[in-house]
Amino acid sequence: MTHQQLLHKINYPHELRQLNRQELYTLAQELRSFILSNVSKTGGHLASNLGCVELTIALHYVYNTPEDALVWDVGHQSYPHKILTGRREKMDSLRQMGGLSGFPKRGESGYDTFDVGHSSTSISAALGMAVANQLRGRDNKVVAIIGDGSMTAGLAFEGLNNAGWLETDMLVVLNDNEMSISESVGAISSYLSQILASRFYNKVKGTANKALSIMPGMQKLAHKVEEHMKGMVMPSTMFEELGFNYIGPIDGHDLEQLIDTLSELKNLPGPQFLHVVTKKGQGYKLAENDPIGYHGVNKFNPNEGMVSNKSTALSYMHVFGKFLCDIAKIDDEFIAITPAMREGSGMVEFAKLYPEKFFDVGIAEQHAITFAGGAATKGIKPIVAIYSTFLQRGYDQLIHDVALQEVSVLFAIDRAGVVGADGPTHIGAFDLSFLRCIPNLIIMTPSDENECYQMLYTGFRINNQSCAVRYPRGAGIGQELDTEFKMIPIGKGRVVREGHKIAILAFGSMLQPAREAAQEIDASVCDMRFVKPLDRDLLVQIAKTHEFIVTIEENVIAGGAGSACAEALQDLNIQRPILHLGIPDQFIEHGDPKLLLASIGLDGVGILNSIRQKNWF
């Protein structure tokens, strides 16, 4: 067949199920080629999707989707699923404003059963669906597809534990792309997997258990022998102890084996666990050789591969990475912690230079924070690098295991505010609101790269309480770093533009658009720097010399920095008209960050328009 001739005939899974097995292999090749071509033009997650092609085809071939539910974990491997479920012609709009989401999204398709973006939710969500089906008398199947990285989070094991206890009919597919199957082990594993998955084996196993039940000693011995023999060739024991029937590992690129095994498992009762081994970047050598580098990509030429970004603008994550390396030269009493975000948080160089100080704890945000709290009790300064959206997952630990302990931990909070193409699951819109109500915590909002660098140092040097420095994704404004460390006075803002009548109180990234708006109306602008403690002296000064106050932040308005200003003014018995600008009470969809900020009025033009509507000048 010609290039993608077969793929373009498949719009929905029911058409896929009409193909013969040989045609499925052709489809897999065309699908992989389409993904590579498309993602190279739009950007997005590449290596994980290339590795999941055969598994996706097999799942839709065996299961009657969408009546049977596929629950993808995280969802950065869902592009083949999207293409095969009616969205092929829209893939050129992937992750763009008004286009397809980069993750499964229930509002986008009936084949997307759960909105995802954070890891390790699939098993719990799938179990909930399976229980609901059972209660409503439905025989629809439910499958959770989870990666080996996501299995490091406690939530995955909470789901496994509950599913095994309930003995609910469901399948968990572990997509393991870190292991490889050697020829000998693979042959044995394939043979045993087929036997273990067969209804004949499970029927015999059930009959034998029933017969042996009258002889408890023999039954216990037989079970131990079975587990010992299986445990010699496969990592089944842990999952079977949790109540699952474990099958695998099998080759995740062998369509015949995948379809045969899934077909057998589909009709088995109770919780089933299928271990599938795949290769990230499968079929594209550059991604196979560098699966981390090709995990998330910008636009590139597939024939040439990715070219390093030649931009001279310093990103905030690189500012943080430089801070770590620089502080390590003068201070030995600290550790740096990340929940599986070494590359994304700018910690690669530090990890190479100071491996004894670097701790990647896996996708385990709760553990990362409590781990930091424990280390801090023994006099070590922990620096936790974490995305704003992922900090939400460790909120209880932040309160109970850090703030309540009255220890000193520095939180470097990346991806604060609008994040762009990753959309609502990754937006850092809530951290100022949920952080500022916690005692024993200082909150800083740098307005440029140098402010970020010095605030990180300031937070590092404070020993009597914890500090959070929150900064946006991407490049700064081009501010050159002053690499001589300087302490910033705690709780002190600064006036960066003198004006009349109206004062704009800007927090963090909103300082630049606030300045743009202020020039048009001759307003004063303050870089507030701190959300907690707030600069009350500056508030009093501004209130005495200005009639109107505007607060602006790249955070939700509800409970954010603007609310802190209003509360302080009320406490000071000062009454002034206040306009609060920030992220509205809605989830912000994916798209170009500049366009998104403009759409919610957080650029210079939007700020000016909002002030004009108040008729204050």
CSV table of N, CA, C and O in Angstrom, one decimal, residues 45-46 48-49 73-79 102-104 116 150 280 295:
chain,number,residue,atom,x,y,z
A,45,HIS,N,4.6,15.5,22.8
A,45,HIS,CA,5.3,14.3,23.3
A,45,HIS,C,5.5,13.3,22.2
A,45,HIS,O,4.6,12.9,21.5
A,46,LEU,N,6.7,12.9,22.0
A,46,LEU,CA,7.1,12.1,20.8
A,46,LEU,C,7.5,10.7,21.2
A,46,LEU,O,6.8,9.7,20.8
A,48,SER,N,7.3,8.7,23.8
A,48,SER,CA,6.3,7.9,24.5
A,48,SER,C,5.2,7.4,23.5
A,48,SER,O,4.7,6.3,23.6
A,49,ASN,N,4.8,8.3,22.6
A,49,ASN,CA,3.8,7.9,21.7
A,49,ASN,C,4.3,6.9,20.6
A,49,ASN,O,3.5,6.0,20.2
A,73,ASP,N,-2.9,6.7,31.7
A,73,ASP,CA,-2.3,7.4,32.8
A,73,ASP,C,-1.4,8.5,32.2
A,73,ASP,O,-0.7,8.3,31.2
A,74,VAL,N,-1.5,9.7,32.8
A,74,VAL,CA,-0.8,10.9,32.4
A,74,VAL,C,-1.3,11.3,31.0
A,74,VAL,O,-1.8,12.4,30.8
A,75,GLY,N,-1.2,10.4,30.0
A,75,GLY,CA,-1.8,10.7,28.7
A,75,GLY,C,-0.8,11.2,27.7
A,75,GLY,O,-1.2,11.5,26.6
A,76,HIS,N,0.5,11.3,28.1
A,76,HIS,CA,1.4,11.7,27.0
A,76,HIS,C,1.8,10.6,26.0
A,76,HIS,O,2.7,10.8,25.2
A,77,GLN,N,1.1,9.5,26.1
A,77,GLN,CA,1.2,8.4,25.2
A,77,GLN,C,-0.1,8.2,24.4
A,77,GLN,O,-0.3,7.1,23.8
A,78,SER,N,-1.0,9.2,24.4
A,78,SER,CA,-2.3,9.0,23.9
A,78,SER,C,-2.5,9.5,22.4
A,78,SER,O,-3.6,9.4,21.9
A,79,TYR,N,-1.5,9.9,21.7
A,79,TYR,CA,-1.6,10.4,20.4
A,79,TYR,C,-2.1,9.2,19.4
A,79,TYR,O,-3.0,9.5,18.6
A,102,GLY,N,-3.3,18.0,24.3
A,102,GLY,CA,-2.2,17.0,24.2
A,102,GLY,C,-2.4,15.8,25.1
A,102,GLY,O,-1.6,14.9,25.2
A,103,PHE,N,-3.5,15.9,25.9
A,103,PHE,CA,-3.8,14.8,26.8
A,103,PHE,C,-5.3,14.3,26.5
A,103,PHE,O,-6.1,15.1,25.9
A,104,PRO,N,-5.7,13.1,27.0
A,104,PRO,CA,-7.1,12.7,26.9
A,104,PRO,C,-8.0,13.7,27.6
A,104,PRO,O,-7.6,14.2,28.7
A,116,VAL,N,-6.8,13.6,32.1
A,116,VAL,CA,-5.6,13.3,32.8
A,116,VAL,C,-4.5,14.3,32.4
A,116,VAL,O,-4.6,15.1,31.5
A,150,SER,N,5.1,6.0,36.3
A,150,SER,CA,3.9,6.3,37.1
A,150,SER,C,3.7,5.4,38.3
A,150,SER,O,3.0,5.6,39.2
A,280,LYS,N,10.7,3.2,24.2
A,280,LYS,CA,10.4,4.6,23.9
A,280,LYS,C,11.1,5.0,22.6
A,280,LYS,O,12.2,4.7,22.3
A,295,HIS,N,11.4,13.1,24.5
A,295,HIS,CA,10.1,12.9,25.2
A,295,HIS,C,9.1,14.0,24.9
A,295,HIS,O,8.0,13.8,24.4
